[in-house]
Amino acid sequence: MKGLGHVVALCGGVGGAKLAFGLTKILPVDQLTIIVNTGDDFEHLGLHVSPDIDTVVYTLAGLSDRERGWGLAGETWGFMSALRRLGGDAWFNLGDHDLAMHVERTRRLTAGESLSAITGALARALGVTANIAPMSDDPVRTIVVTDDAELGFQRYFVGEQCRPVASAIRFQGAGEARLSEAARAALTRPDLEAVILCPSNPYLSIDPILAVPGVREALARTDAAIVAVSPIIGGEALKGPAAKLMRELGAEPGVLAVADHYRGLIGALVIDDADAADAAALAARGVVPLVTGSVMITDADRARLAAETLELARTLRK
Ligand code: FO1
C-alpha cells in the first residue's frame, strides 16, 4: 500500500504480533517501525528473556507456534525435562531452540550491545527485515500489584496463570528509561502518518510503552492518525487476562472500556462485528468506530485487518 507516510505500530505479545505481521505484508519495509513492549522482560536462570520481542520476531519470521502464539513451531523440550530431573527452576518453559535466542541475547548484552542492536541482529539472522524497536534499551519491568504481593509479570502471567486479583499495575524503571533511538526517531518523523495501537493488552502491553517518557508527548504532538485495534471481542480477550484485569481495575470489559482507557489518545477504534452494537456509543465518545472481522486466524486475515486499519487511519487524516 503506497502513498502512506511512515507508520508506527505499538505492539506487545501474541495479538499485537499478528497485526504487526499483517502490516509487514502491506507496507514497504522502510515505511513501518514496530515498537515492542519490553515490560515483560525478566532474568531467568541467568538469561535475559524478552518474550514480546521474541514473539514479534518469530511471528514475522513465520517461525512461531500458531497454537501457543509464543515460542517456536516444532519446538522440543529436552532441556526442560533435563532441568526438571535436576530439580531446577522449571516453572517457565524454555524450548530447546528458543533457548538459543535467550543464550545469544544474554551473551551479546553481557558483551555490552544494546537490546535494540541485538534485536536487529537476531531478527535479521531469522530473515526478518522489518524495523523492530524495543521501546527502550533501559530496563522497564511490569509489576502486577495484588492484595498480598507484588508480582513480576512472568510470575503473574505464567507462574500464577493470572489467577491473583490485581489492584494496580506499575512499570518499574519507566520513569528513568530512555525511549530507544529507533522508537524516538519513528515517533518524531515529520512524515509520520499513522500510529497503530495493536490488539495487545492495553494494561500489560501498550501501557508500558506509553509510560516511557516521550511517547505520550510525541503522540500528543504528531498530526498522525492514532488508531487502536480492540483486543477485547464480545467482552472477552481472545488470549490472556485483559478482560479479567479490566474487571479487577474497575472497568466493564468491552470495547467502550478500551476506548476509555485510550481516551484522548486515539481518534478511532477497530472493533469486531460481535461488538457492532457499541459503534454508536464509540462515536458519541468522539472515537470513530470501524466494525469488521477482527479475529486473525490466517495470514490473509492479518493482512486484511492491517489494510483496513491503515485505511481507517488515512480516512481520519483527511
Ligand atoms: N507463556 C506461558 O504461558 N507459559 C510459558 O511457559 C511461557 C514461556 C515462554 C518462553 C519464552 C517466551 O518468549 C514466551 C513464553 N511465554 C510463556 C509467553 C509469555 O509469557 C507471554 O507471551 C508474554 O510475556 C505476554 O505476551
PDB file of C-alpha atoms and ligand atoms in Angstrom, residues 12-14 40 49-52 54-55 58 70-71 91-95 98 102 153-154 157-158 161 205, ligand 1:
ATOM      1  CA  GLY A  12       3.007  -6.438  22.742  1.00  0.00           C
ATOM      2  CA  GLY A  13       2.675 -10.179  22.570  1.00  0.00           C
ATOM      3  CA  VAL A  14       0.636 -12.584  20.548  1.00  0.00           C
ATOM      4  CA  ASP A  40       7.607  -8.483  30.198  1.00  0.00           C
ATOM      5  CA  VAL A  49      14.319 -13.257  28.344  1.00  0.00           C
ATOM      6  CA  SER A  50      12.417 -10.775  26.135  1.00  0.00           C
ATOM      7  CA  PRO A  51       9.092 -12.527  25.442  1.00  0.00           C
ATOM      8  CA  ASP A  52       7.289  -9.843  23.437  1.00  0.00           C
ATOM      9  CA  ASP A  54      10.715 -12.831  20.556  1.00  0.00           C
ATOM     10  CA  THR A  55       7.007 -13.274  19.829  1.00  0.00           C
ATOM     11  CA  TYR A  58       9.226 -15.331  15.480  1.00  0.00           C
ATOM     12  CA  TRP A  70       4.641 -17.713  21.609  1.00  0.00           C
ATOM     13  CA  GLY A  71       7.814 -19.726  21.067  1.00  0.00           C
ATOM     14  CA  TRP A  91       8.015 -23.002  36.057  1.00  0.00           C
ATOM     15  CA  PHE A  92       8.862 -21.081  32.879  1.00  0.00           C
ATOM     16  CA  ASN A  93       9.179 -23.168  29.722  1.00  0.00           C
ATOM     17  CA  LEU A  94      12.268 -22.632  27.574  1.00  0.00           C
ATOM     18  CA  GLY A  95      12.169 -24.717  24.393  1.00  0.00           C
ATOM     19  CA  ASP A  98      14.087 -20.933  21.788  1.00  0.00           C
ATOM     20  CA  HIS A 102      17.991 -16.282  25.143  1.00  0.00           C
ATOM     21  CA  PHE A 153       4.947 -10.023  35.086  1.00  0.00           C
ATOM     22  CA  GLN A 154       6.021 -13.581  34.233  1.00  0.00           C
ATOM     23  CA  PHE A 157       1.237 -14.477  33.869  1.00  0.00           C
ATOM     24  CA  VAL A 158       2.950 -17.886  33.805  1.00  0.00           C
ATOM     25  CA  GLN A 161      -1.601 -18.196  35.461  1.00  0.00           C
ATOM     26  CA  SER A 205       1.491  -4.443  26.707  1.00  0.00           C
TER      27      SER A 205
HETATM   28  N1  FO1 B   1       3.737 -18.375  28.380  1.00  0.00           N
HETATM   29  C1  FO1 B   1       3.212 -19.353  29.185  1.00  0.00           C
HETATM   30  O1  FO1 B   1       2.006 -19.318  29.454  1.00  0.00           O
HETATM   31  N2  FO1 B   1       3.996 -20.341  29.718  1.00  0.00           N
HETATM   32  C2  FO1 B   1       5.327 -20.410  29.473  1.00  0.00           C
HETATM   33  O2  FO1 B   1       5.998 -21.316  29.987  1.00  0.00           O
HETATM   34  C3  FO1 B   1       5.901 -19.426  28.592  1.00  0.00           C
HETATM   35  C4  FO1 B   1       7.264 -19.465  28.268  1.00  0.00           C
HETATM   36  C5  FO1 B   1       7.755 -18.511  27.343  1.00  0.00           C
HETATM   37  C6  FO1 B   1       9.081 -18.566  26.915  1.00  0.00           C
HETATM   38  C7  FO1 B   1       9.552 -17.637  26.002  1.00  0.00           C
HETATM   39  C8  FO1 B   1       8.712 -16.646  25.501  1.00  0.00           C
HETATM   40  O3  FO1 B   1       9.170 -15.754  24.602  1.00  0.00           O
HETATM   41  C9  FO1 B   1       7.368 -16.573  25.921  1.00  0.00           C
HETATM   42  C10 FO1 B   1       6.890 -17.505  26.847  1.00  0.00           C
HETATM   43  N3  FO1 B   1       5.561 -17.471  27.267  1.00  0.00           N
HETATM   44  C11 FO1 B   1       5.052 -18.424  28.092  1.00  0.00           C
HETATM   45  C12 FO1 B   1       4.659 -16.412  26.818  1.00  0.00           C
HETATM   46  C13 FO1 B   1       4.927 -15.127  27.574  1.00  0.00           C
HETATM   47  O4  FO1 B   1       4.841 -15.290  28.953  1.00  0.00           O
HETATM   48  C14 FO1 B   1       3.904 -14.104  27.078  1.00  0.00           C
HETATM   49  O5  FO1 B   1       3.762 -14.284  25.715  1.00  0.00           O
HETATM   50  C15 FO1 B   1       4.298 -12.642  27.159  1.00  0.00           C
HETATM   51  O6  FO1 B   1       5.170 -12.346  28.126  1.00  0.00           O
HETATM   52  C16 FO1 B   1       2.985 -11.857  27.240  1.00  0.00           C
HETATM   53  O7  FO1 B   1       2.510 -11.672  25.968  1.00  0.00           O
END
